[in-house]
mmCIF file of C-alpha atoms in Angstrom:
data_model
loop_
_atom_site.group_PDB
_atom_site.id
_atom_site.type_symbol
_atom_site.label_atom_id
_atom_site.label_comp_id
_atom_site.label_asym_id
_atom_site.label_seq_id
_atom_site.Cartn_x
_atom_site.Cartn_y
_atom_site.Cartn_z
ATOM 1 C CA UNK A 95 -43.109 43.168 -38.654
ATOM 2 C CA UNK A 96 -46.695 43.037 -38.949
ATOM 3 C CA UNK A 97 -50.045 44.238 -37.622
ATOM 4 C CA UNK A 98 -53.633 42.598 -36.676
ATOM 5 C CA UNK A 99 -55.561 42.665 -40.227
ATOM 6 C CA UNK A 100 -53.873 44.988 -42.069
ATOM 7 C CA UNK A 101 -55.038 46.439 -45.247
ATOM 8 C CA UNK A 102 -54.187 44.374 -48.471
ATOM 9 C CA UNK A 103 -50.695 44.575 -49.313
ATOM 10 C CA UNK A 104 -48.676 45.503 -52.364
ATOM 11 C CA UNK A 105 -48.649 41.988 -54.297
ATOM 12 C CA UNK A 106 -45.256 40.462 -54.299
ATOM 13 C CA UNK A 107 -43.016 41.423 -57.067
ATOM 14 C CA UNK A 108 -44.866 44.656 -57.535
ATOM 15 C CA UNK A 109 -42.618 46.742 -55.886
ATOM 16 C CA UNK A 110 -41.806 49.276 -59.001
ATOM 17 C CA UNK A 111 -42.758 52.883 -59.192
ATOM 18 C CA UNK A 112 -45.562 52.475 -61.560
ATOM 19 C CA UNK A 113 -47.084 49.451 -59.982
ATOM 20 C CA UNK A 114 -46.730 51.001 -56.516
ATOM 21 C CA UNK A 115 -48.252 53.881 -57.735
ATOM 22 C CA UNK A 116 -51.377 52.376 -59.414
ATOM 23 C CA UNK A 117 -52.145 50.611 -56.487
ATOM 24 C CA UNK A 118 -52.222 54.017 -54.615
ATOM 25 C CA UNK A 119 -54.215 55.484 -57.158
ATOM 26 C CA UNK A 120 -57.143 52.631 -57.040
ATOM 27 C CA UNK A 121 -57.095 53.290 -53.594
ATOM 28 C CA UNK A 122 -57.558 56.723 -53.514
ATOM 29 C CA UNK A 123 -60.278 56.478 -56.275
ATOM 30 C CA UNK A 124 -62.000 54.110 -53.959
ATOM 31 C CA UNK A 125 -62.072 56.601 -51.077
ATOM 32 C CA UNK A 126 -63.247 59.208 -53.319
ATOM 33 C CA UNK A 127 -66.164 57.198 -54.803
ATOM 34 C CA UNK A 128 -67.280 56.026 -51.048
ATOM 35 C CA UNK A 129 -67.081 59.836 -50.181
ATOM 36 C CA UNK A 130 -69.454 60.431 -53.242
ATOM 37 C CA UNK A 131 -66.535 63.023 -54.625
ATOM 38 C CA UNK A 132 -65.009 63.205 -57.544
ATOM 39 C CA UNK A 133 -61.196 62.389 -57.493
ATOM 40 C CA UNK A 134 -58.300 64.454 -58.873
ATOM 41 C CA UNK A 135 -55.065 65.483 -57.578
ATOM 42 C CA UNK A 136 -56.330 68.339 -55.715
ATOM 43 C CA UNK A 137 -58.886 66.497 -53.678
ATOM 44 C CA UNK A 138 -56.107 63.832 -52.810
ATOM 45 C CA UNK A 139 -53.994 66.529 -51.275
ATOM 46 C CA UNK A 140 -56.712 68.225 -49.524
ATOM 47 C CA UNK A 141 -58.730 65.386 -48.209
ATOM 48 C CA UNK A 142 -56.500 62.426 -47.819
ATOM 49 C CA UNK A 143 -53.154 64.671 -47.560
ATOM 50 C CA UNK A 144 -51.090 62.613 -50.389
ATOM 51 C CA UNK A 145 -50.531 63.140 -53.847
ATOM 52 C CA UNK A 146 -49.997 60.049 -56.291
ATOM 53 C CA UNK A 147 -49.044 61.342 -59.796
ATOM 54 C CA UNK A 148 -51.539 60.455 -62.453
ATOM 55 C CA UNK A 149 -50.157 58.462 -65.613
ATOM 56 C CA UNK A 150 -49.243 60.763 -68.404
ATOM 57 C CA UNK A 151 -46.381 63.160 -68.178
ATOM 58 C CA UNK A 152 -48.682 66.126 -68.928
ATOM 59 C CA UNK A 153 -51.239 65.401 -66.420
ATOM 60 C CA UNK A 154 -48.465 64.827 -63.825
ATOM 61 C CA UNK A 155 -46.801 67.991 -64.887
ATOM 62 C CA UNK A 156 -50.081 69.859 -64.376
ATOM 63 C CA UNK A 157 -50.625 68.211 -60.930
ATOM 64 C CA UNK A 158 -47.086 69.240 -59.788
ATOM 65 C CA UNK A 159 -47.539 72.603 -61.207
ATOM 66 C CA UNK A 160 -50.831 73.181 -59.005
ATOM 67 C CA UNK A 161 -49.752 71.599 -55.993
ATOM 68 C CA UNK A 162 -45.929 72.717 -55.747
ATOM 69 C CA UNK A 163 -45.620 75.554 -58.419
ATOM 70 C CA UNK A 164 -45.809 78.171 -55.790
ATOM 71 C CA UNK A 165 -42.852 76.792 -53.807
ATOM 72 C CA UNK A 166 -39.785 78.637 -53.679
ATOM 73 C CA UNK A 167 -36.652 78.756 -51.153
ATOM 74 C CA UNK A 168 -38.208 81.544 -49.531
ATOM 75 C CA UNK A 169 -41.459 79.652 -49.488
ATOM 76 C CA UNK A 170 -40.884 76.084 -48.895
ATOM 77 C CA UNK A 171 -43.039 72.952 -48.166
ATOM 78 C CA UNK A 172 -41.331 70.017 -46.277
ATOM 79 C CA UNK A 173 -43.011 66.798 -47.190
ATOM 80 C CA UNK A 174 -42.543 63.062 -47.024
ATOM 81 C CA UNK A 175 -41.885 61.447 -50.736
ATOM 82 C CA UNK A 176 -41.505 58.117 -51.599
ATOM 83 C CA UNK A 177 -39.539 57.867 -54.572
ATOM 84 C CA UNK A 178 -36.707 55.966 -56.330
ATOM 85 C CA UNK A 179 -33.291 57.205 -55.931
ATOM 86 C CA UNK A 180 -31.135 54.398 -57.129
ATOM 87 C CA UNK A 181 -31.812 51.795 -60.003
ATOM 88 C CA UNK A 182 -30.836 48.680 -57.793
ATOM 89 C CA UNK A 183 -33.138 49.831 -55.191
ATOM 90 C CA UNK A 184 -37.160 50.373 -54.623
ATOM 91 C CA UNK A 185 -39.174 53.297 -53.708
ATOM 92 C CA UNK A 186 -38.204 54.723 -50.072
ATOM 93 C CA UNK A 187 -39.515 57.440 -48.281
ATOM 94 C CA UNK A 188 -37.350 60.352 -47.679
ATOM 95 C CA UNK A 189 -38.402 63.795 -46.120
ATOM 96 C CA UNK A 190 -37.268 66.724 -48.174
ATOM 97 C CA UNK A 191 -38.159 70.325 -48.378
ATOM 98 C CA UNK A 192 -39.607 71.381 -51.739
ATOM 99 C CA UNK A 193 -38.241 74.808 -52.848
ATOM 100 C CA UNK A 194 -39.673 74.481 -56.705
ATOM 101 C CA UNK A 195 -40.597 72.688 -59.617
ATOM 102 C CA UNK A 196 -38.782 72.048 -62.958
ATOM 103 C CA UNK A 197 -40.722 73.585 -65.773
ATOM 104 C CA UNK A 198 -40.274 70.519 -68.139
ATOM 105 C CA UNK A 199 -43.694 69.059 -69.544
ATOM 106 C CA UNK A 200 -42.026 66.092 -70.698
ATOM 107 C CA UNK A 201 -39.719 65.337 -67.779
ATOM 108 C CA UNK A 202 -41.247 67.268 -64.762
ATOM 109 C CA UNK A 203 -39.458 67.198 -61.426
ATOM 110 C CA UNK A 204 -39.554 68.638 -58.110
ATOM 111 C CA UNK A 205 -36.645 70.477 -57.136
ATOM 112 C CA UNK A 206 -35.903 69.372 -53.262
ATOM 113 C CA UNK A 207 -33.318 70.317 -50.499
ATOM 114 C CA UNK A 208 -31.943 67.534 -48.491
ATOM 115 C CA UNK A 209 -30.012 67.836 -44.982
ATOM 116 C CA UNK A 210 -26.818 66.516 -46.566
ATOM 117 C CA UNK A 211 -27.008 69.785 -47.572
ATOM 118 C CA UNK A 212 -27.632 69.512 -51.177
ATOM 119 C CA UNK A 213 -30.181 70.533 -53.743
ATOM 120 C CA UNK A 214 -31.369 67.888 -56.207
ATOM 121 C CA UNK A 215 -34.202 67.263 -58.745
ATOM 122 C CA UNK A 216 -36.577 64.125 -57.964
ATOM 123 C CA UNK A 217 -38.226 63.514 -61.343
ATOM 124 C CA UNK A 218 -42.170 62.756 -61.439
ATOM 125 C CA UNK A 219 -41.216 59.489 -62.760
ATOM 126 C CA UNK A 220 -39.456 58.429 -60.018
ATOM 127 C CA UNK A 221 -42.202 59.383 -57.521
ATOM 128 C CA UNK A 222 -44.892 57.070 -55.924
ATOM 129 C CA UNK A 223 -46.412 59.671 -53.530
ATOM 130 C CA UNK A 224 -45.939 62.605 -51.581
ATOM 131 C CA UNK A 225 -47.517 63.707 -48.095
ATOM 132 C CA UNK A 226 -47.372 66.682 -45.939
ATOM 133 C CA UNK A 227 -44.761 66.338 -43.326
ATOM 134 C CA UNK A 228 -44.966 67.109 -39.549
ATOM 135 C CA UNK A 229 -43.396 70.566 -38.954
ATOM 136 C CA UNK A 230 -40.099 70.708 -36.879
ATOM 137 C CA UNK A 231 -38.713 66.925 -38.390
ATOM 138 C CA UNK A 232 -35.372 67.119 -39.644
ATOM 139 C CA UNK A 233 -34.892 66.434 -43.174
ATOM 140 C CA UNK A 234 -33.241 63.143 -44.740
ATOM 141 C CA UNK A 235 -29.730 62.964 -45.863
ATOM 142 C CA UNK A 236 -28.675 60.756 -48.953
ATOM 143 C CA UNK A 237 -26.266 58.201 -49.074
ATOM 144 C CA UNK A 238 -26.672 57.237 -45.077
ATOM 145 C CA UNK A 239 -25.514 53.579 -45.818
ATOM 146 C CA UNK A 240 -22.394 54.878 -47.443
ATOM 147 C CA UNK A 241 -19.127 53.899 -45.392
ATOM 148 C CA UNK A 242 -18.179 57.396 -46.707
ATOM 149 C CA UNK A 243 -21.358 59.086 -44.988
ATOM 150 C CA UNK A 244 -20.635 62.246 -43.272
ATOM 151 C CA UNK A 245 -23.089 63.294 -40.313
ATOM 152 C CA UNK A 246 -25.049 66.378 -41.335
ATOM 153 C CA UNK A 247 -24.286 69.602 -39.477
ATOM 154 C CA UNK A 248 -28.066 70.541 -39.415
ATOM 155 C CA UNK A 249 -28.866 67.576 -37.101
ATOM 156 C CA UNK A 250 -27.680 67.861 -33.811
ATOM 157 C CA UNK A 251 -26.098 64.871 -31.987
ATOM 158 C CA UNK A 252 -28.348 64.525 -28.755
ATOM 159 C CA UNK A 253 -27.007 65.103 -25.288
ATOM 160 C CA UNK A 254 -25.459 62.319 -23.341
ATOM 161 C CA UNK A 255 -28.557 62.176 -20.587
ATOM 162 C CA UNK A 256 -30.593 61.503 -23.683
ATOM 163 C CA UNK A 257 -28.950 58.089 -24.610
ATOM 164 C CA UNK A 258 -29.689 56.277 -21.368
ATOM 165 C CA UNK A 259 -33.120 54.590 -21.355
ATOM 166 C CA UNK A 260 -34.906 55.586 -17.892
ATOM 167 C CA UNK A 261 -37.674 53.072 -18.455
ATOM 168 C CA UNK A 262 -37.269 49.743 -20.140
ATOM 169 C CA UNK A 263 -39.608 49.041 -22.873
ATOM 170 C CA UNK A 264 -40.773 45.453 -22.594
ATOM 171 C CA UNK A 265 -41.017 43.090 -25.640
ATOM 172 C CA UNK A 266 -44.920 43.051 -25.273
ATOM 173 C CA UNK A 267 -45.000 47.122 -25.089
ATOM 174 C CA UNK A 268 -42.821 47.261 -28.090
ATOM 175 C CA UNK A 269 -45.300 44.783 -30.322
ATOM 176 C CA UNK A 270 -47.738 47.194 -29.476
ATOM 177 C CA UNK A 271 -46.066 50.394 -30.191
ATOM 178 C CA UNK A 272 -45.102 48.553 -33.963
ATOM 179 C CA UNK A 273 -48.780 47.607 -34.688
ATOM 180 C CA UNK A 274 -50.159 50.991 -33.646
ATOM 181 C CA UNK A 275 -47.840 52.733 -35.472
ATOM 182 C CA UNK A 276 -48.483 50.635 -38.849
ATOM 183 C CA UNK A 277 -52.136 50.931 -38.156
ATOM 184 C CA UNK A 278 -51.786 54.872 -37.791
ATOM 185 C CA UNK A 279 -49.742 54.716 -41.543
ATOM 186 C CA UNK A 280 -52.653 52.417 -42.879
ATOM 187 C CA UNK A 281 -54.987 55.323 -42.051
ATOM 188 C CA UNK A 282 -52.483 57.951 -43.405
ATOM 189 C CA UNK A 283 -51.568 56.378 -46.907
ATOM 190 C CA UNK A 284 -53.747 53.328 -47.213
ATOM 191 C CA UNK A 285 -51.758 50.418 -49.102
ATOM 192 C CA UNK A 286 -48.542 52.256 -48.989
ATOM 193 C CA UNK A 287 -48.250 51.268 -45.479
ATOM 194 C CA UNK A 288 -46.324 48.458 -46.550
ATOM 195 C CA UNK A 289 -43.308 50.287 -48.001
ATOM 196 C CA UNK A 290 -42.811 51.969 -44.649
ATOM 197 C CA UNK A 291 -43.068 48.642 -43.057
ATOM 198 C CA UNK A 292 -40.439 47.168 -45.497
ATOM 199 C CA UNK A 293 -38.050 50.213 -45.039
ATOM 200 C CA UNK A 294 -38.134 50.088 -41.356
ATOM 201 C CA UNK A 295 -37.664 46.331 -41.291
ATOM 202 C CA UNK A 296 -34.373 46.884 -43.494
ATOM 203 C CA UNK A 297 -33.388 49.602 -40.957
ATOM 204 C CA UNK A 298 -34.107 47.174 -38.026
ATOM 205 C CA UNK A 299 -32.104 44.519 -39.505
ATOM 206 C CA UNK A 300 -29.318 47.052 -40.210
ATOM 207 C CA UNK A 301 -29.118 47.813 -36.485
ATOM 208 C CA UNK A 302 -29.313 44.375 -35.451
ATOM 209 C CA UNK A 303 -26.186 43.791 -37.551
ATOM 210 C CA UNK A 304 -24.403 46.836 -36.311
ATOM 211 C CA UNK A 305 -25.414 45.912 -32.457
ATOM 212 C CA UNK A 306 -23.856 41.890 -33.170
ATOM 213 C CA UNK A 307 -20.921 43.265 -34.871
ATOM 214 C CA UNK A 308 -20.053 45.724 -32.087
ATOM 215 C CA UNK A 309 -20.348 42.521 -29.632
ATOM 216 C CA UNK A 310 -17.675 40.603 -31.487
ATOM 217 C CA UNK A 311 -15.585 42.960 -31.586
ATOM 218 C CA UNK A 312 -14.864 43.414 -27.718
ATOM 219 C CA UNK A 313 -14.773 41.856 -24.497
ATOM 220 C CA UNK A 314 -17.687 43.508 -23.233
ATOM 221 C CA UNK A 315 -20.263 46.006 -25.271
ATOM 222 C CA UNK A 316 -22.740 48.250 -23.443
ATOM 223 C CA UNK A 317 -25.681 48.701 -25.623
ATOM 224 C CA UNK A 318 -27.957 51.744 -24.836
ATOM 225 C CA UNK A 319 -31.074 52.020 -26.971
ATOM 226 C CA UNK A 320 -33.658 55.028 -26.667
ATOM 227 C CA UNK A 321 -36.816 55.425 -28.579
ATOM 228 C CA UNK A 322 -38.583 58.340 -29.443
ATOM 229 C CA UNK A 323 -41.987 57.153 -28.206
ATOM 230 C CA UNK A 324 -45.263 58.835 -28.789
ATOM 231 C CA UNK A 325 -48.904 58.091 -28.759
ATOM 232 C CA UNK A 326 -49.843 56.812 -32.422
ATOM 233 C CA UNK A 327 -53.215 55.171 -31.668
ATOM 234 C CA UNK A 328 -56.023 56.256 -33.888
ATOM 235 C CA UNK A 329 -59.555 55.872 -33.473
ATOM 236 C CA UNK A 330 -60.854 52.964 -35.700
ATOM 237 C CA UNK A 331 -64.060 50.641 -36.024
ATOM 238 C CA UNK A 332 -62.158 47.928 -37.288
ATOM 239 C CA UNK A 333 -59.008 47.207 -35.200
ATOM 240 C CA UNK A 334 -58.886 47.774 -31.655
ATOM 241 C CA UNK A 335 -55.608 47.525 -29.780
ATOM 242 C CA UNK A 336 -54.493 47.884 -26.083
ATOM 243 C CA UNK A 337 -53.870 51.226 -25.102
ATOM 244 C CA UNK A 338 -49.957 52.216 -25.348
ATOM 245 C CA UNK A 339 -48.215 52.784 -22.066
ATOM 246 C CA UNK A 340 -48.453 55.931 -20.007
ATOM 247 C CA UNK A 341 -44.964 56.851 -21.219
ATOM 248 C CA UNK A 342 -46.030 57.503 -24.556
ATOM 249 C CA UNK A 343 -48.250 60.360 -23.320
ATOM 250 C CA UNK A 344 -47.361 64.062 -24.306
ATOM 251 C CA UNK A 345 -47.090 64.891 -20.549
ATOM 252 C CA UNK A 346 -44.431 62.292 -19.876
ATOM 253 C CA UNK A 347 -40.498 63.114 -20.459
ATOM 254 C CA UNK A 348 -38.597 59.979 -19.404
ATOM 255 C CA UNK A 349 -37.003 58.151 -21.997
ATOM 256 C CA UNK A 350 -38.043 54.745 -22.824
ATOM 257 C CA UNK A 351 -35.909 51.970 -24.503
ATOM 258 C CA UNK A 352 -33.466 49.176 -23.541
ATOM 259 C CA UNK A 353 -30.111 48.465 -21.819
ATOM 260 C CA UNK A 354 -28.366 45.504 -22.194
ATOM 261 C CA UNK A 355 -24.661 44.067 -22.504
ATOM 262 C CA UNK A 356 -23.002 41.794 -24.998
ATOM 263 C CA UNK A 357 -19.838 39.805 -24.927
ATOM 264 C CA UNK A 358 -17.736 38.089 -27.173
ATOM 265 C CA UNK A 359 -17.386 34.138 -26.957
ATOM 266 C CA UNK A 360 -14.170 32.226 -27.969
ATOM 267 C CA UNK A 361 -15.631 30.611 -30.656
ATOM 268 C CA UNK A 362 -16.627 34.020 -32.163
ATOM 269 C CA UNK A 363 -20.278 34.111 -31.485
ATOM 270 C CA UNK A 364 -21.902 36.993 -29.487
ATOM 271 C CA UNK A 365 -23.912 36.334 -26.165
ATOM 272 C CA UNK A 366 -26.392 38.733 -25.118
ATOM 273 C CA UNK A 367 -27.547 39.446 -21.799
ATOM 274 C CA UNK A 368 -31.070 39.167 -22.430
ATOM 275 C CA UNK A 369 -33.418 37.955 -25.069
ATOM 276 C CA UNK A 370 -32.813 38.685 -28.854
ATOM 277 C CA UNK A 371 -36.466 38.763 -29.507
ATOM 278 C CA UNK A 372 -36.643 41.849 -27.116
ATOM 279 C CA UNK A 373 -33.696 43.372 -28.717
ATOM 280 C CA UNK A 374 -35.235 42.987 -32.069
ATOM 281 C CA UNK A 375 -38.499 44.486 -31.176
ATOM 282 C CA UNK A 376 -37.105 47.598 -29.469
ATOM 283 C CA UNK A 377 -34.905 47.742 -32.398
ATOM 284 C CA UNK A 378 -37.906 47.998 -34.642
ATOM 285 C CA UNK A 379 -39.598 50.852 -32.601
ATOM 286 C CA UNK A 380 -36.560 52.619 -33.191
ATOM 287 C CA UNK A 381 -36.717 52.331 -37.094
ATOM 288 C CA UNK A 382 -40.329 53.519 -37.028
ATOM 289 C CA UNK A 383 -40.454 56.075 -34.298
ATOM 290 C CA UNK A 384 -36.764 57.456 -34.532
ATOM 291 C CA UNK A 385 -34.350 57.145 -31.577
ATOM 292 C CA UNK A 386 -30.758 56.459 -30.569
ATOM 293 C CA UNK A 387 -28.351 53.542 -30.550
ATOM 294 C CA UNK A 388 -25.416 53.950 -28.256
ATOM 295 C CA UNK A 389 -22.682 51.334 -28.187
ATOM 296 C CA UNK A 390 -19.776 51.466 -25.746
ATOM 297 C CA UNK A 391 -17.082 48.330 -26.674
ATOM 298 C CA UNK A 392 -14.145 47.358 -24.283
ATOM 299 C CA UNK A 393 -11.711 46.327 -26.843
ATOM 300 C CA UNK A 394 -10.167 42.755 -26.559
ATOM 301 C CA UNK A 395 -6.532 43.918 -26.415
ATOM 302 C CA UNK A 396 -6.472 43.135 -22.726
ATOM 303 C CA UNK A 397 -5.557 46.625 -21.521
ATOM 304 C CA UNK A 398 -5.241 47.350 -18.059
ATOM 305 C CA UNK A 399 -7.497 50.180 -17.873
ATOM 306 C CA UNK A 400 -9.516 49.188 -20.866
ATOM 307 C CA UNK A 401 -11.177 52.511 -22.531
ATOM 308 C CA UNK A 402 -14.500 51.602 -24.600
ATOM 309 C CA UNK A 403 -14.809 52.887 -27.917
ATOM 310 C CA UNK A 404 -18.019 54.350 -28.269
ATOM 311 C CA UNK A 405 -20.395 54.765 -31.168
ATOM 312 C CA UNK A 406 -23.878 56.340 -31.777
ATOM 313 C CA UNK A 407 -26.102 55.515 -34.763
ATOM 314 C CA UNK A 408 -29.453 57.375 -34.955
ATOM 315 C CA UNK A 409 -32.856 57.239 -36.947
ATOM 316 C CA UNK A 410 -34.100 60.721 -37.441
ATOM 317 C CA UNK A 411 -37.875 60.038 -37.927
ATOM 318 C CA UNK A 412 -37.484 58.988 -41.394
ATOM 319 C CA UNK A 413 -36.988 55.132 -41.494
ATOM 320 C CA UNK A 414 -33.234 54.951 -41.996
ATOM 321 C CA UNK A 415 -30.398 54.894 -39.889
ATOM 322 C CA UNK A 416 -27.064 56.632 -39.764
ATOM 323 C CA UNK A 417 -23.999 56.885 -37.989
ATOM 324 C CA UNK A 418 -23.927 60.175 -36.604
ATOM 325 C CA UNK A 419 -20.829 60.352 -34.138
ATOM 326 C CA UNK A 420 -17.592 58.139 -33.821
ATOM 327 C CA UNK A 421 -14.502 58.675 -32.389
ATOM 328 C CA UNK A 422 -12.984 61.261 -34.773
ATOM 329 C CA UNK A 423 -16.402 63.381 -34.512
ATOM 330 C CA UNK A 424 -16.426 63.034 -30.960
ATOM 331 C CA UNK A 425 -12.838 64.410 -30.616
ATOM 332 C CA UNK A 426 -13.791 67.221 -32.867
ATOM 333 C CA UNK A 427 -16.771 68.049 -30.726
ATOM 334 C CA UNK A 428 -15.213 68.032 -27.625
ATOM 335 C CA UNK A 429 -12.475 70.079 -28.591
ATOM 336 C CA UNK A 430 -14.798 72.669 -30.231
ATOM 337 C CA UNK A 431 -16.613 72.323 -26.762
ATOM 338 C CA UNK A 432 -13.255 73.423 -25.007
ATOM 339 C CA UNK A 433 -12.293 76.177 -27.482
ATOM 340 C CA UNK A 434 -15.658 77.483 -27.186
ATOM 341 C CA UNK A 435 -15.624 77.475 -23.262
ATOM 342 C CA UNK A 436 -12.025 79.319 -23.533
ATOM 343 C CA UNK A 437 -13.355 81.924 -25.640
ATOM 344 C CA UNK A 438 -16.180 82.616 -23.290
ATOM 345 C CA UNK A 439 -13.859 82.590 -20.414
#
């Protein structure tokens, strides 16, 4: 993924928490200086809508108390947090609900609620940045990459009609959506936009692998991709882009995306009826904007009446995909629906 003339990214190899945090702090200080305002954490939160913990546990503890000390389970605040949750991975963005803080000056922490559901503490030493979230968006799950991951009951499965694209997004349109999104994020989080770019790229690559694997497993795989498009353009004197397609407007309710068919070759490779570059671009949009990848694969067993095995992957607006429904989950959902219909009758 790329954008035209983006802000200076984090230097290669400096993707640890402290280095990335320092880059963000320097940027916020520069913005405050240009506005001729004294910089502190409260100014960053009020004016730039971003908190980057200052060096020193004592200072960070005071900032944590100032910004989130009033949060409780009854009065939470939903935020997007860039933090490190695994030793072998860099910082990633998650959407969580802050329900309190840990009052420990030496090891301050946010107490956060995730969609798994579970409550956990995120230590400030693992936090790069926090920003407010848009109201109404679903919280993130942890462990979505694990083969043992169970879909969260707090996030519903889309209706079948929402899985079929009504408008085909062209490769050029997908590229414009990508550039506009990353441009918007550069205005929102400064140089931290590169962390969103990297996270979405990893999700796009995982989706590409999932789609390819499904194509190799059957004689035919129908792939339906839908993107939660929206207008992400921002006024900017430095960067000017072509307008987004009309279907990104708030008054447009048709579903945009891509439909394609895959088939397995005898040599084990996968044929795609369409452009792989087009597929890659639209999956990048799914990774950034959110959306669905629905796979219906006809097995290779040569059955007289082949039944497609269906799988649904979803990106819940937080730059990571998860398997939200397979054969087992679908059977349970259909049985539950039948029981509910009988009870209602």
